[in-house]
Tab-separated table of C-alpha atoms and ligand atoms in Angstrom:
chain	number	residue	atom	x	y	z
A	7	MET	CA	215.757	165.903	-176.869
A	8	SER	CA	212.136	166.495	-175.981
A	9	VAL	CA	210.868	169.971	-175.243
A	10	VAL	CA	208.664	170.220	-172.152
A	11	ARG	CA	206.259	173.065	-172.773
A	12	GLY	CA	204.914	175.177	-169.929
A	13	TRP	CA	201.580	176.128	-171.416
A	14	CYS	CA	198.453	174.228	-172.157
A	15	PRO	CA	197.320	174.146	-175.801
A	16	SER	CA	193.879	175.541	-176.560
A	17	ALA	CA	191.799	175.983	-179.690
A	18	HIS	CA	193.134	179.541	-180.027
A	19	ARG	CA	196.737	178.607	-179.268
A	20	PRO	CA	197.233	175.120	-180.736
A	21	MET	CA	200.316	173.034	-180.168
A	22	VAL	CA	202.521	172.078	-183.087
A	23	SER	CA	202.745	168.311	-183.336
A	24	GLY	CA	204.441	165.948	-185.766
A	25	ASP	CA	201.280	165.768	-187.901
A	26	GLY	CA	200.374	169.470	-187.839
A	27	LEU	CA	198.539	171.604	-185.295
A	28	LEU	CA	196.731	169.968	-182.397
A	29	VAL	CA	193.535	171.914	-181.673
A	30	ARG	CA	191.983	171.261	-178.278
A	31	VAL	CA	188.227	171.437	-177.756
A	32	ARG	CA	186.884	171.668	-174.212
A	33	PRO	CA	183.175	170.901	-174.416
A	34	ARG	CA	181.134	172.593	-171.691
A	35	LEU	CA	180.582	170.018	-168.925
A	36	GLY	CA	182.312	167.527	-171.209
A	37	ARG	CA	179.137	167.210	-173.289
A	38	LEU	CA	178.508	167.567	-177.026
A	39	SER	CA	175.050	167.226	-178.524
A	40	ALA	CA	174.771	164.787	-181.436
A	41	GLU	CA	174.641	167.792	-183.771
A	42	GLN	CA	177.828	169.226	-182.260
A	43	VAL	CA	179.592	165.850	-182.655
A	44	LEU	CA	178.658	165.764	-186.350
A	45	GLN	CA	179.810	169.383	-186.771
A	46	LEU	CA	183.109	168.526	-185.077
A	47	CYS	CA	183.569	165.508	-187.373
A	48	ASP	CA	182.949	167.645	-190.479
A	49	LEU	CA	185.423	170.278	-189.239
A	50	ALA	CA	188.065	167.654	-188.367
A	51	GLU	CA	187.844	166.259	-191.894
A	52	ALA	CA	187.691	169.627	-193.645
A	53	TYR	CA	190.584	171.265	-191.774
A	54	GLY	CA	192.469	168.442	-190.061
A	55	SER	CA	193.517	164.872	-190.765
A	56	GLY	CA	190.170	163.620	-189.411
A	57	LEU	CA	191.865	162.134	-186.328
A	58	ILE	CA	190.287	163.060	-182.996
A	59	ASP	CA	191.791	162.337	-179.563
A	60	LEU	CA	190.162	162.064	-176.153
A	61	THR	CA	192.417	163.567	-173.495
A	62	ALA	CA	193.072	162.612	-169.873
A	63	ARG	CA	191.091	165.690	-168.785
A	64	ALA	CA	187.966	164.761	-170.753
A	65	ASN	CA	188.662	167.082	-173.669
A	66	LEU	CA	188.909	166.410	-177.394
A	67	GLN	CA	191.706	167.249	-179.806
A	68	VAL	CA	191.509	167.682	-183.559
A	69	ARG	CA	194.794	166.513	-185.077
A	70	GLY	CA	196.681	167.288	-188.249
A	71	VAL	CA	195.515	170.863	-188.848
A	72	ALA	CA	197.553	172.958	-191.294
A	73	GLU	CA	198.499	176.465	-190.110
A	74	ALA	CA	196.558	177.909	-193.038
A	75	ASP	CA	193.375	176.114	-191.958
A	76	HIS	CA	193.488	177.004	-188.271
A	77	ALA	CA	191.433	180.208	-188.534
A	78	ALA	CA	188.643	178.482	-190.458
A	79	LEU	CA	188.568	175.574	-188.003
A	80	LEU	CA	188.485	177.926	-185.028
A	81	SER	CA	185.641	179.892	-186.558
A	82	GLY	CA	183.693	176.661	-187.170
A	83	LEU	CA	184.247	175.506	-183.581
A	84	ILE	CA	183.084	178.868	-182.208
A	85	ASP	CA	179.975	178.746	-184.422
A	86	ALA	CA	179.260	175.220	-183.148
A	87	GLY	CA	179.370	176.480	-179.566
A	88	LEU	CA	182.383	174.332	-178.741
A	89	VAL	CA	184.955	177.091	-178.216
A	90	GLU	CA	184.750	180.537	-176.627
A	91	ALA	CA	185.271	183.419	-179.051
A	92	GLU	CA	187.557	185.141	-176.546
A	93	ALA	CA	190.981	183.476	-176.368
A	94	ASP	CA	191.794	184.176	-172.683
A	95	ARG	CA	188.386	182.996	-171.536
A	96	GLU	CA	188.808	179.801	-173.528
A	97	ALA	CA	192.309	179.250	-172.113
A	98	SER	CA	191.129	179.592	-168.527
A	99	ARG	CA	188.082	177.316	-168.986
A	100	ASN	CA	190.003	174.456	-167.465
A	101	VAL	CA	187.350	172.547	-165.542
A	102	VAL	CA	186.914	168.769	-165.580
A	103	VAL	CA	183.698	167.263	-164.184
A	104	THR	CA	182.418	163.806	-163.377
A	105	PRO	CA	180.446	162.589	-166.400
A	106	PHE	CA	177.627	161.582	-164.036
A	107	TRP	CA	175.934	164.958	-163.702
A	108	SER	CA	172.384	165.982	-164.466
A	109	PRO	CA	171.227	169.308	-165.877
A	110	GLY	CA	171.122	171.939	-163.120
A	111	ASP	CA	172.540	169.672	-160.405
A	112	VAL	CA	175.303	170.603	-157.957
A	113	THR	CA	178.058	169.428	-160.332
A	114	ALA	CA	176.685	171.568	-163.158
A	115	ARG	CA	176.326	174.559	-160.813
A	116	LEU	CA	179.862	174.206	-159.416
A	117	HIS	CA	181.189	173.851	-162.974
A	118	ASP	CA	179.495	177.094	-164.025
A	119	MET	CA	180.823	178.856	-160.919
A	120	ALA	CA	184.405	177.677	-161.627
A	121	VAL	CA	184.170	178.766	-165.268
A	122	ASP	CA	183.242	182.260	-163.994
A	123	VAL	CA	185.942	182.415	-161.313
A	124	LEU	CA	188.981	181.152	-163.239
A	125	PRO	CA	189.265	184.052	-165.746
A	126	ARG	CA	189.612	186.497	-162.826
A	127	PHE	CA	193.133	185.192	-162.163
A	128	GLU	CA	196.324	184.792	-164.128
A	129	LEU	CA	197.105	181.174	-163.431
A	130	PRO	CA	199.735	178.900	-164.978
A	131	GLY	CA	198.346	177.313	-168.158
A	132	LYS	CA	197.727	173.826	-166.829
A	133	VAL	CA	196.084	174.806	-163.535
A	134	GLY	CA	192.435	173.871	-163.349
A	135	VAL	CA	189.462	172.734	-161.306
A	136	ALA	CA	188.019	169.222	-160.891
A	137	VAL	CA	184.371	168.844	-159.879
A	138	ASP	CA	183.693	165.332	-158.613
A	139	THR	CA	180.387	165.763	-156.817
A	140	GLY	CA	178.291	163.126	-158.614
A	141	PRO	CA	176.570	160.092	-157.066
A	142	ALA	CA	180.043	158.615	-156.290
A	143	PRO	CA	183.519	160.155	-156.606
A	144	VAL	CA	185.159	158.884	-159.792
A	145	LEU	CA	187.921	161.322	-160.774
A	146	GLU	CA	190.745	159.390	-159.132
A	147	GLY	CA	194.026	160.219	-160.840
A	148	VAL	CA	192.420	162.951	-162.970
A	149	SER	CA	194.403	166.111	-162.442
A	150	GLY	CA	192.634	169.165	-161.020
A	151	ASP	CA	194.509	171.596	-158.766
A	152	PHE	CA	191.411	172.832	-156.931
A	153	ARG	CA	189.001	169.984	-156.303
A	154	PHE	CA	185.347	170.008	-155.303
A	155	GLU	CA	184.370	166.650	-153.812
A	156	THR	CA	182.022	165.274	-151.184
A	157	ASN	CA	182.688	163.645	-147.854
A	158	GLU	CA	181.141	160.348	-146.804
A	159	ASN	CA	177.942	162.176	-145.814
A	160	GLY	CA	177.632	163.887	-149.176
A	161	ALA	CA	178.668	167.359	-147.940
A	162	ILE	CA	180.706	169.452	-150.412
A	163	LEU	CA	184.366	170.056	-149.678
A	164	ILE	CA	187.181	171.851	-151.479
A	165	ARG	CA	190.584	170.170	-151.490
A	166	ALA	CA	193.951	171.275	-152.822
A	167	GLU	CA	195.425	168.570	-155.043
A	168	GLY	CA	198.301	166.978	-153.161
A	169	ALA	CA	196.594	167.350	-149.758
A	170	GLU	CA	194.792	164.332	-148.335
A	171	ARG	CA	192.025	166.369	-146.757
A	172	GLY	CA	189.973	169.397	-147.627
A	173	HIS	CA	187.459	171.616	-145.845
A	174	LEU	CA	183.687	171.699	-146.003
A	175	VAL	CA	181.996	174.571	-147.827
A	176	ALA	CA	178.351	175.463	-148.255
A	177	GLU	CA	177.532	175.582	-151.948
A	178	ALA	CA	176.767	179.292	-151.675
A	179	ASP	CA	180.329	179.893	-150.422
A	180	ALA	CA	182.063	177.614	-152.943
A	181	GLY	CA	183.049	180.466	-155.274
A	182	ALA	CA	184.579	182.480	-152.416
A	183	ALA	CA	186.434	179.377	-151.164
A	184	LEU	CA	187.817	178.726	-154.636
A	185	GLU	CA	188.956	182.354	-154.982
A	186	GLU	CA	190.594	182.218	-151.551
A	187	MET	CA	192.527	179.054	-152.404
A	188	ILE	CA	193.599	180.443	-155.779
A	189	ARG	CA	194.819	183.646	-154.082
A	190	TRP	CA	196.790	181.592	-151.558
A	191	PHE	CA	198.344	179.569	-154.400
A	192	LEU	CA	199.448	182.732	-156.206
A	193	ASP	CA	200.515	184.680	-153.084
A	194	THR	CA	202.705	181.815	-151.839
A	195	GLY	CA	204.575	181.397	-155.139
A	196	GLY	CA	202.503	178.659	-156.757
A	197	GLU	CA	203.109	180.152	-160.168
A	198	ALA	CA	206.744	178.970	-160.041
A	199	ALA	CA	205.659	175.397	-159.255
A	200	GLY	CA	203.030	175.509	-161.994
A	201	ARG	CA	200.695	173.000	-160.311
A	202	MET	CA	199.172	172.753	-156.841
A	203	ALA	CA	200.528	169.279	-156.001
A	204	ARG	CA	204.086	170.390	-156.805
A	205	HIS	CA	203.595	173.613	-154.869
A	206	LEU	CA	202.501	171.747	-151.735
A	207	LYS	CA	205.886	170.041	-151.616
A	208	VAL	CA	207.430	173.392	-150.678
A	209	ALA	CA	204.519	175.436	-149.288
A	210	ALA	CA	202.471	174.687	-146.155
A	211	LEU	CA	198.747	174.679	-146.890
A	212	PRO	CA	196.717	176.262	-144.034
A	213	GLU	CA	195.735	173.599	-141.465
A	214	ALA	CA	192.127	174.775	-141.570
A	215	TRP	CA	191.977	173.612	-145.186
A	216	GLN	CA	193.046	170.056	-144.315
A	217	GLN	CA	190.321	168.894	-141.953
A	218	VAL	CA	187.929	166.621	-143.831
A	219	PRO	CA	188.776	163.537	-145.920
A	220	PRO	CA	186.851	163.113	-149.162
A	221	ALA	CA	184.764	159.959	-149.615
A	222	ALA	CA	186.732	157.034	-151.011
A	223	PHE	CA	186.830	156.858	-154.794
A	224	ALA	CA	184.430	154.423	-156.432
A	225	GLU	CA	185.671	151.904	-158.957
A	226	ARG	CA	186.136	153.240	-162.440
A	227	PRO	CA	182.883	152.784	-164.408
A	228	GLY	CA	182.748	149.857	-166.799
A	229	LEU	CA	181.495	149.642	-170.370
A	230	GLY	CA	177.860	149.120	-171.275
A	231	ALA	CA	174.868	150.480	-169.380
A	232	VAL	CA	175.759	153.146	-166.766
A	233	ILE	CA	173.886	155.968	-165.064
A	234	GLY	CA	172.788	158.324	-167.837
A	235	GLY	CA	173.458	156.106	-170.850
A	236	ARG	CA	175.876	153.617	-172.382
A	237	MET	CA	179.643	153.710	-172.090
A	238	VAL	CA	181.932	152.722	-174.980
A	239	GLY	CA	185.706	152.457	-174.925
A	240	VAL	CA	188.181	154.105	-177.292
A	241	ALA	CA	191.592	152.398	-177.429
A	242	PHE	CA	194.291	154.932	-176.469
A	243	GLY	CA	191.622	157.622	-176.675
A	244	SER	CA	192.201	157.884	-180.408
A	245	THR	CA	189.417	157.847	-183.014
A	246	ASP	CA	188.543	159.577	-186.268
A	247	ALA	CA	185.693	161.593	-187.710
A	248	GLY	CA	184.230	158.786	-189.820
A	249	THR	CA	184.176	156.350	-186.900
A	250	LEU	CA	182.713	158.893	-184.511
A	251	ARG	CA	180.042	159.903	-187.009
A	252	ALA	CA	179.092	156.229	-187.409
A	253	LEU	CA	178.824	155.903	-183.639
A	254	ILE	CA	176.265	158.719	-183.445
A	255	ARG	CA	174.276	157.503	-186.433
A	256	SER	CA	174.256	153.808	-185.500
A	257	THR	CA	173.421	154.219	-181.819
A	258	LYS	CA	171.142	157.243	-182.352
A	259	ALA	CA	172.760	158.799	-179.258
A	260	THR	CA	171.388	162.268	-178.552
A	261	ALA	CA	174.689	163.477	-177.046
A	262	ILE	CA	178.057	162.249	-175.884
A	263	ARG	CA	179.901	162.999	-172.683
A	264	VAL	CA	183.672	162.792	-172.864
A	265	THR	CA	185.235	161.036	-169.875
A	266	PRO	CA	188.856	161.081	-168.684
A	267	TRP	CA	189.110	157.290	-169.112
A	268	ARG	CA	189.216	156.925	-172.901
A	269	MET	CA	185.509	156.209	-172.787
A	270	LEU	CA	182.492	158.062	-174.168
A	271	LEU	CA	179.161	158.094	-172.384
A	272	LEU	CA	176.383	158.024	-174.976
A	273	GLU	CA	173.102	159.595	-173.912
A	274	GLU	CA	169.899	157.742	-174.838
A	275	ALA	CA	171.845	155.405	-177.130
A	276	GLN	CA	170.804	152.077	-178.568
A	277	ALA	CA	172.965	149.102	-177.613
A	278	VAL	CA	174.630	148.667	-181.016
A	279	ASP	CA	178.230	147.534	-181.479
A	280	VAL	CA	180.106	150.019	-183.651
A	281	PRO	CA	183.478	149.147	-185.235
A	282	GLY	CA	186.290	151.187	-183.669
A	283	PHE	CA	184.676	151.276	-180.219
A	284	LEU	CA	184.921	148.744	-177.425
A	285	SER	CA	181.745	147.585	-175.784
A	286	ASP	CA	183.453	144.885	-173.710
A	287	TRP	CA	186.403	145.328	-171.436
A	288	ASP	CA	189.790	144.940	-173.152
A	289	PRO	CA	193.192	145.193	-171.440
A	290	VAL	CA	194.208	147.867	-173.948
A	291	LEU	CA	191.753	150.227	-172.207
A	292	GLU	CA	193.952	150.170	-169.123
A	293	VAL	CA	197.047	151.221	-171.043
A	294	SER	CA	197.998	154.837	-171.693
A	295	ALA	CA	199.974	155.605	-174.828
A	296	CYS	CA	200.382	158.914	-176.638
A	297	PRO	CA	200.473	158.950	-180.469
A	298	GLY	CA	204.289	158.764	-180.424
A	299	ALA	CA	206.279	158.734	-183.678
A	300	PRO	CA	205.615	159.615	-186.414
A	301	SER	CA	202.501	161.540	-185.316
A	302	CYS	CA	204.244	163.738	-182.738
A	303	ALA	CA	207.358	165.735	-183.587
A	304	GLN	CA	208.749	165.302	-180.075
A	305	ALA	CA	208.710	161.502	-180.187
A	306	THR	CA	211.647	159.348	-181.283
A	307	VAL	CA	209.782	156.034	-180.802
A	308	ALA	CA	206.510	154.423	-181.909
A	309	THR	CA	204.319	153.805	-178.883
A	310	ARG	CA	200.958	152.179	-179.592
A	311	GLU	CA	202.058	148.931	-181.232
A	312	LEU	CA	204.283	148.201	-178.243
A	313	ALA	CA	201.486	149.230	-175.874
A	314	ARG	CA	199.041	146.818	-177.559
A	315	ARG	CA	201.526	143.962	-177.313
A	316	LEU	CA	202.188	144.652	-173.646
A	317	ALA	CA	198.555	145.254	-172.646
A	318	ASP	CA	197.893	141.747	-171.313
A	319	LYS	CA	201.452	141.128	-170.129
A	320	VAL	CA	201.785	143.754	-167.430
A	321	ALA	CA	200.069	143.344	-164.073
A	322	GLY	CA	199.860	146.975	-162.894
A	323	SER	CA	199.143	150.209	-164.732
A	324	LEU	CA	201.196	150.777	-167.889
A	325	HIS	CA	202.068	154.006	-169.690
A	326	VAL	CA	204.021	154.070	-172.942
A	327	SER	CA	205.119	157.624	-173.621
A	328	GLY	CA	206.825	159.016	-176.701
A	329	CYS	CA	208.893	161.381	-174.561
A	330	ALA	CA	209.293	162.682	-171.012
A	331	LYS	CA	206.355	165.054	-171.370
A	332	GLY	CA	203.965	162.167	-170.639
A	333	CYS	CA	200.908	163.705	-172.345
A	334	ALA	CA	198.824	160.515	-172.203
A	335	ARG	CA	199.009	160.116	-168.417
A	336	PRO	CA	199.863	162.980	-166.062
A	337	ALA	CA	199.402	160.637	-163.077
A	338	THR	CA	201.875	157.974	-162.010
A	339	ALA	CA	201.805	154.445	-163.411
A	340	ALA	CA	203.269	151.222	-162.019
A	341	LEU	CA	205.360	151.012	-165.165
A	342	THR	CA	206.171	153.839	-167.564
A	343	LEU	CA	208.195	153.380	-170.735
A	344	VAL	CA	209.575	156.681	-171.926
A	345	GLY	CA	210.980	157.218	-175.422
A	346	ARG	CA	214.397	158.819	-175.612
A	347	ASP	CA	216.735	158.893	-178.612
A	348	GLY	CA	214.957	155.987	-180.323
A	349	ARG	CA	214.889	153.692	-177.286
A	350	PHE	CA	212.927	153.428	-174.058
A	351	ASP	CA	213.717	154.199	-170.431
A	352	LEU	CA	211.725	152.385	-167.758
A	353	VAL	CA	210.281	154.244	-164.744
A	354	ARG	CA	208.683	152.352	-161.868
A	355	ASP	CA	205.830	153.858	-159.826
A	356	GLY	CA	206.282	157.261	-161.360
A	357	ARG	CA	205.633	159.681	-164.169
A	358	ALA	CA	207.299	159.935	-167.562
A	359	SER	CA	209.476	162.769	-166.248
A	360	ASP	CA	210.763	160.755	-163.263
A	361	THR	CA	214.163	159.073	-162.972
A	362	PRO	CA	214.238	155.712	-164.802
A	363	VAL	CA	215.497	152.462	-163.272
A	364	GLN	CA	216.539	151.088	-166.696
A	365	THR	CA	217.578	153.004	-169.810
A	366	GLY	CA	218.170	152.394	-173.496
A	367	LEU	CA	215.757	149.438	-173.945
A	368	SER	CA	214.562	148.360	-177.394
A	369	PRO	CA	210.962	147.123	-177.904
A	370	ASP	CA	212.375	143.576	-178.247
A	371	ASP	CA	214.228	143.905	-174.912
A	372	ILE	CA	210.983	145.022	-173.281
A	373	LEU	CA	208.808	142.268	-174.795
A	374	GLN	CA	211.411	139.687	-173.829
A	375	GLN	CA	211.467	140.931	-170.223
A	376	ALA	CA	207.665	140.989	-170.143
A	377	GLY	CA	207.566	137.354	-171.304
A	378	GLN	CA	209.860	136.141	-168.535
A	379	ALA	CA	208.479	134.643	-165.338
A	380	SER	CA	209.688	137.629	-163.293
A	381	GLY	CA	207.909	139.972	-165.730
A	382	LEU	CA	208.790	143.585	-166.408
B	15	LIG	S1	204.385	162.550	-174.624
B	15	LIG	FE1	203.938	161.809	-176.664
B	15	LIG	S2	202.412	163.214	-177.517
B	15	LIG	FE2	203.342	164.198	-175.717
B	15	LIG	S3	204.975	165.451	-176.583
B	15	LIG	FE3	205.879	163.496	-175.970
B	15	LIG	S4	205.806	162.215	-177.789
B	15	LIG	FE4	204.422	163.940	-178.130
């Protein structure tokens, strides 16, 4: 049986996984300088297995850390400026931003405001802010309970996740609007729901906060040259210190920005192909799959081999999850395969925790179905 945990792991409070502790690093504005990347790689090798994950909220995770090495790793991350020294402040720094920001722009300013506001409240561990106020909105499907976006005229709005519309705010009032929405969430029992979208299924959001639709989402950025640098893909969002170090050295990137799409945006990078990173589109980039067994203690199935084999055989979005927690993709997928007791359940148009339409499938059953004319 899987255990669904109600808190969000942080560098100070790591999650126990099948391969040791999982230490989450939330780079400020999703950005690490080249020096910070190299420091992170050294720390991941010294105190972890060297494996590094990119998460669906544009964070990084150092895998395979022994309990005895956690304090030294944490100290190294704090010294590198990648983790706050104060545990509660680090835990509440749950802000995801569009990677297409510039120093001092509205996205950076709203990020800094949200980082200041969040520690004033005791919010459920996973609750956070999304700031999607770049040249085009791109954080479709990226979870963020309180969302700053723009309307079609470029005016800032705040929207509760789960509501189709938000309300316009002047930038100077954005902090007060965020505080007001957080207070409403807590005062109306949002803590029990744990997330805004779930809460809105039972609580009525004030009408005044549902007036303005955000601009339509742009297409997900591709690989290669993009605004601000070059984008490279990371299959399943899983890499390791040696590969990441080679990326920085070979491309001479001055910094990386972590995106929520299993892609890294390299600042001022040379166009060099680096083994372990995708510079051309590959169907595997569209597939979500957590590490599964044996890496994660909660998994009873291997996930990534099956995901690779299915990548070009499934028409819609695909998520292969080691268990019902669905770490690799909080959003819905057209098809989700969920490990349970050594086999897979199949969920259509839902999340890993939703009710399956088929149960007890083996990988061979699944591949056979995928190969048939009717498909999966
Ligand atoms: S979804 Fe995957 S990584 Fe998350 S707990 Fe389950 S098996 Fe582990």
